Short mmCIF file of C-alpha atoms in Angstrom, two decimals:
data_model
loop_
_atom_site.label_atom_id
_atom_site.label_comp_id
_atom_site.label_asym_id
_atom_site.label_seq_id
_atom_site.Cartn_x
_atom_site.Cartn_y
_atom_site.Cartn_z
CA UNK E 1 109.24 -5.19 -15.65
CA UNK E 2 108.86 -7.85 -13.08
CA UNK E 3 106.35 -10.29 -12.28
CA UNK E 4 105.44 -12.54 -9.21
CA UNK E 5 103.37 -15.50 -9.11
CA UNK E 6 102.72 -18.57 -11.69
CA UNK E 7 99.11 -18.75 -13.68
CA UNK E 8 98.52 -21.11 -17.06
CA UNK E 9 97.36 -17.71 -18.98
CA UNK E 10 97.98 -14.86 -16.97
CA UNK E 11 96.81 -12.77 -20.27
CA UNK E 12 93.32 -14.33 -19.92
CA UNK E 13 93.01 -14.28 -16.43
CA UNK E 14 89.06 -14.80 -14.70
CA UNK E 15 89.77 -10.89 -13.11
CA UNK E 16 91.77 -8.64 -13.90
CA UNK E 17 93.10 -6.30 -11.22
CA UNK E 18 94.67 -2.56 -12.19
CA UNK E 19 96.71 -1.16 -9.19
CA UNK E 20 98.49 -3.00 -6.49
CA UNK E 21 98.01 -1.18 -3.95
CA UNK E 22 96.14 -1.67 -0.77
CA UNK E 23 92.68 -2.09 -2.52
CA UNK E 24 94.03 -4.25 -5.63
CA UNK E 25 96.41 -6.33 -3.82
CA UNK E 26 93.55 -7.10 -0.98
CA UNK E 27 91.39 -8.19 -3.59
CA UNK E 28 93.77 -10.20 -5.53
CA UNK E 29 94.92 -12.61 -3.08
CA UNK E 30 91.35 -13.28 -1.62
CA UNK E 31 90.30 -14.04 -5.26
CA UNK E 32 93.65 -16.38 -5.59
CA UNK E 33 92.55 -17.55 -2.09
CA UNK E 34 88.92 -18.63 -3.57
CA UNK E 35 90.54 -20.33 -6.33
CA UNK E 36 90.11 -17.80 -9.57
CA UNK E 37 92.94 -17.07 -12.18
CA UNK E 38 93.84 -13.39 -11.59
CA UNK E 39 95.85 -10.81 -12.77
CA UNK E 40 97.32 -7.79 -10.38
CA UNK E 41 98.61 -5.00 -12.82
CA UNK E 42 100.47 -2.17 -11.40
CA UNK E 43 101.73 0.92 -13.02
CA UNK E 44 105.13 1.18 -10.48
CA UNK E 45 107.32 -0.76 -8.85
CA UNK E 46 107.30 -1.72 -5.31
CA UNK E 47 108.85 -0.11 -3.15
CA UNK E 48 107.45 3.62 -4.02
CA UNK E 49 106.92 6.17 -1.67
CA UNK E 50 102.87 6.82 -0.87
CA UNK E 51 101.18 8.80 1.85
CA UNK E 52 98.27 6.95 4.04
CA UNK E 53 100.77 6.16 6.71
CA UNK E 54 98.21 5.28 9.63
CA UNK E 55 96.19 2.43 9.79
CA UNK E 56 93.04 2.02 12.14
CA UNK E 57 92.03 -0.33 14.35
CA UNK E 58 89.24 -2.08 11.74
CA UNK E 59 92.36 -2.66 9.23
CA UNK E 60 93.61 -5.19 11.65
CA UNK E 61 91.07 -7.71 10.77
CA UNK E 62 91.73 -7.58 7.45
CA UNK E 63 94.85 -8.14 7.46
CA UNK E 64 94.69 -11.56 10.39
CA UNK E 65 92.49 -12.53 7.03
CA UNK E 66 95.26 -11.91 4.60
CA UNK E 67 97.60 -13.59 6.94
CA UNK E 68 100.08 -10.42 6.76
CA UNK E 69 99.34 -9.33 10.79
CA UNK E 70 102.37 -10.52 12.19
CA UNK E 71 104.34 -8.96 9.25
CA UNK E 72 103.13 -5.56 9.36
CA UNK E 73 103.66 -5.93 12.83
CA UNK E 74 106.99 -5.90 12.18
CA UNK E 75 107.57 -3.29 10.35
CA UNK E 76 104.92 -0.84 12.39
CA UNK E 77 104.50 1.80 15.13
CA UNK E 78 102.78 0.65 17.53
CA UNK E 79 99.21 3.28 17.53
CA UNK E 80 97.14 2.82 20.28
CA UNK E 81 95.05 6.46 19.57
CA UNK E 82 95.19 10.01 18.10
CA UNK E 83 95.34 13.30 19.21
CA UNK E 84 94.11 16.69 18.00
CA UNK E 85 96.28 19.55 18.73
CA UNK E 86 95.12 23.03 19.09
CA UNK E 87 97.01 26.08 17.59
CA UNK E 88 94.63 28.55 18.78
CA UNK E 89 94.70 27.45 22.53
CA UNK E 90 97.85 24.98 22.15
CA UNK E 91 95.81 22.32 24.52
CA UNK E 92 95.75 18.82 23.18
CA UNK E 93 93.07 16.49 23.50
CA UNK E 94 93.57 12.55 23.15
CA UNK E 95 91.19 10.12 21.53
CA UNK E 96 92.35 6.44 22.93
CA UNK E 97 90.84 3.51 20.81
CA UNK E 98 90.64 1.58 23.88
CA UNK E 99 87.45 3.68 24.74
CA UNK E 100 85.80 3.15 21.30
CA UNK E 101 82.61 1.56 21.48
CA UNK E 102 83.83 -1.25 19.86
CA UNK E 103 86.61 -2.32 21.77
CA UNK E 104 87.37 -5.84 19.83
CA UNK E 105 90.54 -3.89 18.36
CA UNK E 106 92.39 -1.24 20.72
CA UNK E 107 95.40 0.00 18.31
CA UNK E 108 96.81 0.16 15.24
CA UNK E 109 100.09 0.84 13.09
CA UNK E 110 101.79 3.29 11.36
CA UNK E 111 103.52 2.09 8.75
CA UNK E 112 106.03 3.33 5.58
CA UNK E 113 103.47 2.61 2.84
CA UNK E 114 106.77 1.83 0.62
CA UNK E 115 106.78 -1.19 2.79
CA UNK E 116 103.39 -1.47 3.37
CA UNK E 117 101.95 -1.61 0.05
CA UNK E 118 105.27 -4.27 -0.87
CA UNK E 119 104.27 -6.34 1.70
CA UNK E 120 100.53 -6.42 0.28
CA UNK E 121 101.78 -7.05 -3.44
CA UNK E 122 104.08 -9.97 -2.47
CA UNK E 123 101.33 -11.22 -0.29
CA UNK E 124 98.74 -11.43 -2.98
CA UNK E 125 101.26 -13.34 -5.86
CA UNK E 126 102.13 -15.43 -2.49
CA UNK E 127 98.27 -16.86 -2.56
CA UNK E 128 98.12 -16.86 -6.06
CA UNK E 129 98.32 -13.78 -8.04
CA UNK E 130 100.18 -13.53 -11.41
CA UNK E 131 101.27 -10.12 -10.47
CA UNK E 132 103.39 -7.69 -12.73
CA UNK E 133 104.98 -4.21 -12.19
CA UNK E 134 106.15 -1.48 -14.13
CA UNK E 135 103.08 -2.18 -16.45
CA UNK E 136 100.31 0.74 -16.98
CA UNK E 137 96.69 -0.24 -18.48
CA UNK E 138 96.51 2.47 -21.24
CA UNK E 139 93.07 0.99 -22.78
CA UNK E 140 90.28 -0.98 -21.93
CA UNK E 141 86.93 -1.64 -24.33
CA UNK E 142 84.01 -3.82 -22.76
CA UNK E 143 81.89 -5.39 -25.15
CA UNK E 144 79.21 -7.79 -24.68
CA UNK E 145 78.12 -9.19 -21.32
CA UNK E 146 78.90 -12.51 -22.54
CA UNK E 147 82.58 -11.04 -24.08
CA UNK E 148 85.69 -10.85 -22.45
CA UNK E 149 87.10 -7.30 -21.87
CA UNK E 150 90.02 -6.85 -24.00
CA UNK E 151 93.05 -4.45 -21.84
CA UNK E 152 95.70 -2.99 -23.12
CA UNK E 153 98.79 -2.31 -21.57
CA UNK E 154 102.47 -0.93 -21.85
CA UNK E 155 105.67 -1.95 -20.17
CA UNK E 156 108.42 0.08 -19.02
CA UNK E 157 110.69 -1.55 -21.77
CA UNK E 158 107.98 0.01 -24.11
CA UNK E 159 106.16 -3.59 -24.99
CA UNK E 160 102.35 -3.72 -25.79
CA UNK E 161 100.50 -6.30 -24.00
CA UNK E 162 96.88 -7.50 -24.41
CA UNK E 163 94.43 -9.02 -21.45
CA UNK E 164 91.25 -10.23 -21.85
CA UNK E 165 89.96 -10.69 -18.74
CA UNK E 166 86.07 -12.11 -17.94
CA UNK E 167 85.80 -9.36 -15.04
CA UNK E 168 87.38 -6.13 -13.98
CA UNK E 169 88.50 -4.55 -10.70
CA UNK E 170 89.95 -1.13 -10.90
CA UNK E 171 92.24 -0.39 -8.08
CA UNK E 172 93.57 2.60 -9.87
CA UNK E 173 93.98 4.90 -6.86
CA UNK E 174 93.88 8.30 -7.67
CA UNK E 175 94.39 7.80 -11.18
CA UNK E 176 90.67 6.88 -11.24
CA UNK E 177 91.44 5.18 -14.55
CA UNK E 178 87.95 3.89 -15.15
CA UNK E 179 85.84 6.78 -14.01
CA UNK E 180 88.03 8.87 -16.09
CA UNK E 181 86.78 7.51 -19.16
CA UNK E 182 83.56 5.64 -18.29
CA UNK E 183 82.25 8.03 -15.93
CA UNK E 184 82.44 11.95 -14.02
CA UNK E 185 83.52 12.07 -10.98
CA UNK E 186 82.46 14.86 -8.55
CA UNK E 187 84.78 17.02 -6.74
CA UNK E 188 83.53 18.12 -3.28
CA UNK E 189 82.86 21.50 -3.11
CA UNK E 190 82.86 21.69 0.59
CA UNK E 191 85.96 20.24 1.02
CA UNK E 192 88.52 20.62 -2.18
CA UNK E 193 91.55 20.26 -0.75
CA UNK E 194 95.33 20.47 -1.20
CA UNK E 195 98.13 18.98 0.44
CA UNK E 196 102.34 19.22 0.47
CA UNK E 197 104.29 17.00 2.26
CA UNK E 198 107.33 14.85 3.22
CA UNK E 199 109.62 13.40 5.98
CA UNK E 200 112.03 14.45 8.39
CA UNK E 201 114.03 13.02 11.12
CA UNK E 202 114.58 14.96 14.46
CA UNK E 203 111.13 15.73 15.06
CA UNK E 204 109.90 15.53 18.18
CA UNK E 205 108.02 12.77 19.54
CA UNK E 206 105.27 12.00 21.43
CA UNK E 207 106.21 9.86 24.94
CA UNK E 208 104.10 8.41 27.75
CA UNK E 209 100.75 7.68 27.22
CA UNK E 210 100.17 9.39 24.47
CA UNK E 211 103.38 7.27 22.52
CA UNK E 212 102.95 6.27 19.15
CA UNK E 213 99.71 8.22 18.57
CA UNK E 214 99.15 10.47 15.72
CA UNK E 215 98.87 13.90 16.34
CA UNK E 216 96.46 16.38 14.17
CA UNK E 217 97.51 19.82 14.65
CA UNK E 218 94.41 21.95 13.79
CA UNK E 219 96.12 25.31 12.61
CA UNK E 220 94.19 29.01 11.53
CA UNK E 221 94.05 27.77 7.46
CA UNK E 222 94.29 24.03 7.77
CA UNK E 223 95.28 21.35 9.45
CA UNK E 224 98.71 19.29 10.18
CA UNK E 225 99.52 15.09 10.32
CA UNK E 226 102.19 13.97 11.93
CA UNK E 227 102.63 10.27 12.10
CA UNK E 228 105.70 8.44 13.68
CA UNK E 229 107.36 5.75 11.68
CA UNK E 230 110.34 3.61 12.43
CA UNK E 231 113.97 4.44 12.50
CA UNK E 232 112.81 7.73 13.64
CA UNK E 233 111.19 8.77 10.55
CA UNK E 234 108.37 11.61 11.41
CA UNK E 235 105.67 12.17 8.18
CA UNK E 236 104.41 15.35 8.62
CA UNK E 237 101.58 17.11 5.83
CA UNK E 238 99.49 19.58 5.65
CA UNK E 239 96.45 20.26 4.18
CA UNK E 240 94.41 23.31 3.39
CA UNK E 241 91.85 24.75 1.19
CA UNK E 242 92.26 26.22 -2.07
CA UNK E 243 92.26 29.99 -1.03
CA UNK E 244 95.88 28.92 0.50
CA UNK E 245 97.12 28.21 -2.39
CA UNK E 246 95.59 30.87 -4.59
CA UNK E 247 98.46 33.45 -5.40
CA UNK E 248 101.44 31.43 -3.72
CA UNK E 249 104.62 32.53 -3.78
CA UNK E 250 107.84 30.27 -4.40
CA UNK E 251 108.28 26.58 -4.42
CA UNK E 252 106.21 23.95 -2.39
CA UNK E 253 108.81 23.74 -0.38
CA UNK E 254 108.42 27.08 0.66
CA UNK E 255 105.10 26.73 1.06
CA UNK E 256 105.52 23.83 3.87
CA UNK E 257 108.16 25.68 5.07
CA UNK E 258 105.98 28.48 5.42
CA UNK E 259 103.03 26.79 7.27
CA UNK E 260 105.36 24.89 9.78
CA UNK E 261 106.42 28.62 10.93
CA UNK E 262 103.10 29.73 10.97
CA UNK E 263 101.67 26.77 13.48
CA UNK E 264 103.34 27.31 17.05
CA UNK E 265 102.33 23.50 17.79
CA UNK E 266 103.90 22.23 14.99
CA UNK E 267 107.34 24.30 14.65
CA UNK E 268 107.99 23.73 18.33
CA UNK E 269 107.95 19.82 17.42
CA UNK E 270 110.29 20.54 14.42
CA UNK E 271 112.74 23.02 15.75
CA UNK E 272 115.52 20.02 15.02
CA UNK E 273 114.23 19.11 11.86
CA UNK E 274 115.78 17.79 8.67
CA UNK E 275 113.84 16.71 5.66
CA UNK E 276 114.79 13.27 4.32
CA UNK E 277 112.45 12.69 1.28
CA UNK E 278 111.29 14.67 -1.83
CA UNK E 279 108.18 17.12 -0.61
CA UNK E 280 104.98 15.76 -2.53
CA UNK E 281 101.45 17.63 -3.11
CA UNK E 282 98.37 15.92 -4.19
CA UNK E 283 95.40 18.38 -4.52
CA UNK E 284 91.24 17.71 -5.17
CA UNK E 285 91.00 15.12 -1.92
CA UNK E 286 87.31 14.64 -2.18
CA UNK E 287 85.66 13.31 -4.77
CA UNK E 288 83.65 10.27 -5.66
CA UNK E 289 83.12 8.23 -9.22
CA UNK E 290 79.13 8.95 -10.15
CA UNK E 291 78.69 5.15 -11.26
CA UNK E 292 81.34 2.99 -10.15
CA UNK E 293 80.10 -0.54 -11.31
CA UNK E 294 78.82 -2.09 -14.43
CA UNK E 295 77.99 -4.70 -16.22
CA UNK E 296 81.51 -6.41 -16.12
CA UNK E 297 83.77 -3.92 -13.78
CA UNK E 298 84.02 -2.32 -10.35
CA UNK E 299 85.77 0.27 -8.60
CA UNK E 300 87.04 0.24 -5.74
CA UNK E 301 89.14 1.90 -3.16
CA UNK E 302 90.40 5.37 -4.02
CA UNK E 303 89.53 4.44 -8.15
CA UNK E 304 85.92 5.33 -6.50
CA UNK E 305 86.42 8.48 -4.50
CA UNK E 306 88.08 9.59 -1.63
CA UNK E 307 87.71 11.61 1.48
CA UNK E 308 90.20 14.11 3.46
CA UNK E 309 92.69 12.29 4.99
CA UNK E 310 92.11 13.94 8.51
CA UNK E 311 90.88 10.85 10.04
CA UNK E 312 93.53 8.16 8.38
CA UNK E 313 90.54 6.12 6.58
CA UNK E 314 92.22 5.89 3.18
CA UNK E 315 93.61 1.96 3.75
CA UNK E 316 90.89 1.12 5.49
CA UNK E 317 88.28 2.11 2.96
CA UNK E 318 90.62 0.78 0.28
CA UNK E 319 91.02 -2.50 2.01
CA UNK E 320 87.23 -2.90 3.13
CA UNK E 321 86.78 -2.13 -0.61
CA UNK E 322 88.86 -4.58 -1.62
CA UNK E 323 87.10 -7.70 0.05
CA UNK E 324 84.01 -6.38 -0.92
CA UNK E 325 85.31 -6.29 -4.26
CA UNK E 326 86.56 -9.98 -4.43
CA UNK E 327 83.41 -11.07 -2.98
CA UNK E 328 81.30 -8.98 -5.82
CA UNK E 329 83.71 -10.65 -8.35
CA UNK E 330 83.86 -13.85 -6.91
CA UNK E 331 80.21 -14.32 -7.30
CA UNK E 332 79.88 -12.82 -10.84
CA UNK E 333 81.84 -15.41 -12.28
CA UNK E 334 79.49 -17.93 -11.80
CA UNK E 335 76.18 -15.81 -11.37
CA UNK E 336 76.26 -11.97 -12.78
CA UNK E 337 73.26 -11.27 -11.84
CA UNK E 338 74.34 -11.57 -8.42
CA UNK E 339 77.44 -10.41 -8.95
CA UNK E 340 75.87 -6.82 -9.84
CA UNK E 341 73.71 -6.82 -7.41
CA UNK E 342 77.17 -7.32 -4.80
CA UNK E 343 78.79 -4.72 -6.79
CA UNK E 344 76.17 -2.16 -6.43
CA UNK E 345 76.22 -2.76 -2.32
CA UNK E 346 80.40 -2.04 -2.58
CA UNK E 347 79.64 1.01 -3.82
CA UNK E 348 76.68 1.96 -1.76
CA UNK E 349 78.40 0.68 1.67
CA UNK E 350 81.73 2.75 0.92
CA UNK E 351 79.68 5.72 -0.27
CA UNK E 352 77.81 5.71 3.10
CA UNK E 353 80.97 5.41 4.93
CA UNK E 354 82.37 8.04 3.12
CA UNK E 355 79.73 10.45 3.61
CA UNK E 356 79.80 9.08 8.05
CA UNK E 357 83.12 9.83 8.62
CA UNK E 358 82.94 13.27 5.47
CA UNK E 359 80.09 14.92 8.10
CA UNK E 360 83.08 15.40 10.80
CA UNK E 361 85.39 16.38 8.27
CA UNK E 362 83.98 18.89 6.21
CA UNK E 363 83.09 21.15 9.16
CA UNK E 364 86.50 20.53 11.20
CA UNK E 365 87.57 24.01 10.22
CA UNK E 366 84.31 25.37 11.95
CA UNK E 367 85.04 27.05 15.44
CA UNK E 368 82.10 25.34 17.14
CA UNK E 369 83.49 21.71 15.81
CA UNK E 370 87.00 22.68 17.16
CA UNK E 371 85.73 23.20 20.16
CA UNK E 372 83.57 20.20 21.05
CA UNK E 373 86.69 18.38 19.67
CA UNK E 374 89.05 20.09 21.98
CA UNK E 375 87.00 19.30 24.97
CA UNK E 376 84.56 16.25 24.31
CA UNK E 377 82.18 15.32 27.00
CA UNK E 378 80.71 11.46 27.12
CA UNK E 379 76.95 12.30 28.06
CA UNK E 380 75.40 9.79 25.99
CA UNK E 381 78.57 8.46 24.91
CA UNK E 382 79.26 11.18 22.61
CA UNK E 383 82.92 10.92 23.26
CA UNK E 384 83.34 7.19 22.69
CA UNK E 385 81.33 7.51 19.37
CA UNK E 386 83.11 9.70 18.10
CA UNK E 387 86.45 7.34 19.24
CA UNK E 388 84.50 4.12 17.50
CA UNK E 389 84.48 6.25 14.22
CA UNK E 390 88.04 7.30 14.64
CA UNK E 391 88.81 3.58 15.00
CA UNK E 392 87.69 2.84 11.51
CA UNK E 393 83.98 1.67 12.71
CA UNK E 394 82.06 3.44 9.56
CA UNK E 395 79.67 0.84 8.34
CA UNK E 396 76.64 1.39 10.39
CA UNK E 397 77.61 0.10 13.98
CA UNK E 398 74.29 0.26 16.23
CA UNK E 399 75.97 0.92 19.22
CA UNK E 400 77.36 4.14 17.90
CA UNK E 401 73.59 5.48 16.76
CA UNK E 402 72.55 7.46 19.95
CA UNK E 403 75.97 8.64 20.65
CA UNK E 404 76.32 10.14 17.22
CA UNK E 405 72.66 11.11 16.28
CA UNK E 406 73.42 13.34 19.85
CA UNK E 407 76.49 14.80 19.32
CA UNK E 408 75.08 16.15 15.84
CA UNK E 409 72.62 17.95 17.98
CA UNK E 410 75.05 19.25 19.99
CA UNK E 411 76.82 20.76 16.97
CA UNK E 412 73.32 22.22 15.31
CA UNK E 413 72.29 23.69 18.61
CA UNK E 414 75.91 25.36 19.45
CA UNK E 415 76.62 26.26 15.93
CA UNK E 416 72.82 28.18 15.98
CA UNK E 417 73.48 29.97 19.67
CA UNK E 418 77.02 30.98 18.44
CA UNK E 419 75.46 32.74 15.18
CA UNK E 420 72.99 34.60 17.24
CA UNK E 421 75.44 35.66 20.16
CA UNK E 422 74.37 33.62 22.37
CA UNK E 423 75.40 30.08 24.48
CA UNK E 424 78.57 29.21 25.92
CA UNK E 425 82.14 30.55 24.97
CA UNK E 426 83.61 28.64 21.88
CA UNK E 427 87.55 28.55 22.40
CA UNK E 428 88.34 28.21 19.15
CA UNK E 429 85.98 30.87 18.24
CA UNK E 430 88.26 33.75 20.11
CA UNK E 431 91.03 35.63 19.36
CA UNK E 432 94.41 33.32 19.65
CA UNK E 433 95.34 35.32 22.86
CA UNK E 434 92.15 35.03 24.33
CA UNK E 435 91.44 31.14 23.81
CA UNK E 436 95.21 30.02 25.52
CA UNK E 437 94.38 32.46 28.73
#
């Protein structure tokens, strides 16, 4: 057990704030920052090995705010796009952020999230933050609006400890330690997901202008990441439905091993290749907390709900979460009223986002929306706002309104012609053979 940061009573803290990762240790130090006593609890200790390795244009404004920029900078891939990658016709298609909409921010970073998320937790006791690791919340009971919460916890070294904080934040990730108990959360039919993964060295890279981006490999049952990180690190994942899992043979390992051989995009990249880390799995992507505030907590980040990872929003929503989630907290303090009312917009703005960027994503595996991806045309600026969402731009920018209200039409009105027969040839609607001629 270790702990960061100095605080009078770090057992009675103003806010108390369970997981320090991106979303907990965001809203930590801009609490610290606005001058409340808080408390970052997290289960692990930093460094620990997390996927969520590319970041999006929109986090970089966060994190100028933080005052970590420069930092992650350091440690970072330069990622000025993304590109999808077709195994059907093997053509690949690049998204640049520089022709986003929004152009304010034209790249990103990937980043080890070992480091990443360490950087974040030192960051917030920096500003602040009594913050403690190795240290799991195993109970919490809320009692009167007017009552401190009363939290309890356990320590690696197997000691009990007891918070009673005024306010709560749950940061939980995908523990989801709140809506676990307080709540149901709902698992997206449409898109209930699996993924294995890892890292490897000797994987081919990217070069020229298409350096540093990371590639989505769109393959018959799923799809691929591959993300460049430093010291020639290459995370590579990928994620399917539940049909290929259903009846597996062998270990996960085989099963990656297995789906790498299957993509001809993908193996060709990792002919070289030598794993270098344990191979994870995380399964159930989608999902979403059916109340995630009340009278004295709020959840935020991935302890709400999640979406596929196709589109690298994870830090991003957990960060945007996370300043919404100070301010919410912030204010309840000294008005609660208020404070709920905050609250209730956290959960509302990152449920809308969810469900902006969730519309792309749950039909990706659709022919017709592999196609219009594979070869996007800018009438109307369809292209560019689709770009401006890939950039992180999910909370209701006006310039992307047209631009997206069109290319949903585009989709309907394909999508119906190609039932009936009719329209123009869908490439990723033929025969592999067929749709690389």
């Amino acid at each position: 057990m270790e702990s960061f940061g100095v605080m009078p009573d770090p057992y009675s803290p103003d806010v108390l704030v369970i997981g320090g990762g991106p979303a907990g240790s965001t809203a930590a130090a801009l609490l610290a920052l606005a001058g409340r006593q808080v408390s970052l609890v997290e289960k692990e200790a930093h460094p620990r090995f997390h996927i969520g390795e590319s970041l999006l244009p929109r986090n970089l404004d966060i994190l100028e705010r933080l005052g970590v920029l420069d930092a992650v900078s350091a440690i970072g891939i330069h990622k000025p796009g993304a590109e999808f990658v077709s195994d059907r016709t093997g053509r690949s298609c690049p998204f640049p952020f520089a022709k986003a909409l929004n152009r304010s921010r034209t790249f990103a970073y990937q980043v080890k999230r070992a480091e990443f998320d360490a950087l974040l937790f030192r960051n917030a006791a920096a500003k602040g933050a009594w913050a403690q690791e190795n240290t799991r919340i195993t109970g919490i009971t809320f009692g009167a609006p007017t009552e401190r919460a009363v939290a309890t916890a356990k320590t690696a070294d197997g000691a009990t400890l007891t918070f009673r904080p005024r306010y709560v934040l749950d940061a939980s990730g995908r523990d989801t330690f709140l809506a676990s108990r307080l709540t149901e959360k709902s698992i997206n039919k449409y898109n209930n997901t699996a993924a294995v993964y890892a890292h490897f060295e000797g994987v081919t890279r990217r070069e020229g202008d298409v350096e540093g981006y990371i590639s989505i490999h769109l393959a018959e049952d799923g799809w691929f990441w591959l993300i460049p990180l430093t010291a020639g690190i290459m995370s590579v994942g990928f994620v399917g439905n539940q049909n290929v899992w259903k009846g597996r043979k062998g270990s996960v390992a085989d099963v990656l091993a297995e789906k790498i051989a299957a993509s001809p995009t993908v193996s060709a990249r990792m002919r070289d290749a030598k794993r270098v880390s344990e191979i994870y799995t995380a399964s159930n992507y989608s999902y979403r907390a059916h109340q995630g505030h009340g009278s004295q907590y709020l959840m935020i980040g991935d302890a709400f709900g999640f979406v596929d990872p196709m589109f690298s929003t994870g830090v991003l929503m957990a960060m945007t979460a996370g300043e919404l989630g100070a301010q919410a907290a912030h204010v309840w303090l000294d008005d609660p009223v208020r404070g709920q009312k905050l609250a209730a917009r956290t959960n509302r703005e990152l449920a809308d986002a969810m469900d902006r960027i969730g519309w792309l994503i749950y039909r990706i595996n659709d022919p017709v929306m592999r196609s219009l991806f594979m070869a996007p045309k800018n009438t109307l600026w369809m292209r560019d706002g689709i770009i401006n969402m890939l950039a992180g731009n999910l909370r209701g920018d006006p310039r992307a309104v047209i631009p997206i209200l069109s290319f949903k039409a585009v989709f309907h009105t394909l999508s119906a012609l190609h039932r009936w027969g009719l329209g123009p040839a869908m490439p990723e609607a033929l025969p592999a053979m067929a749709a690389a001629e």
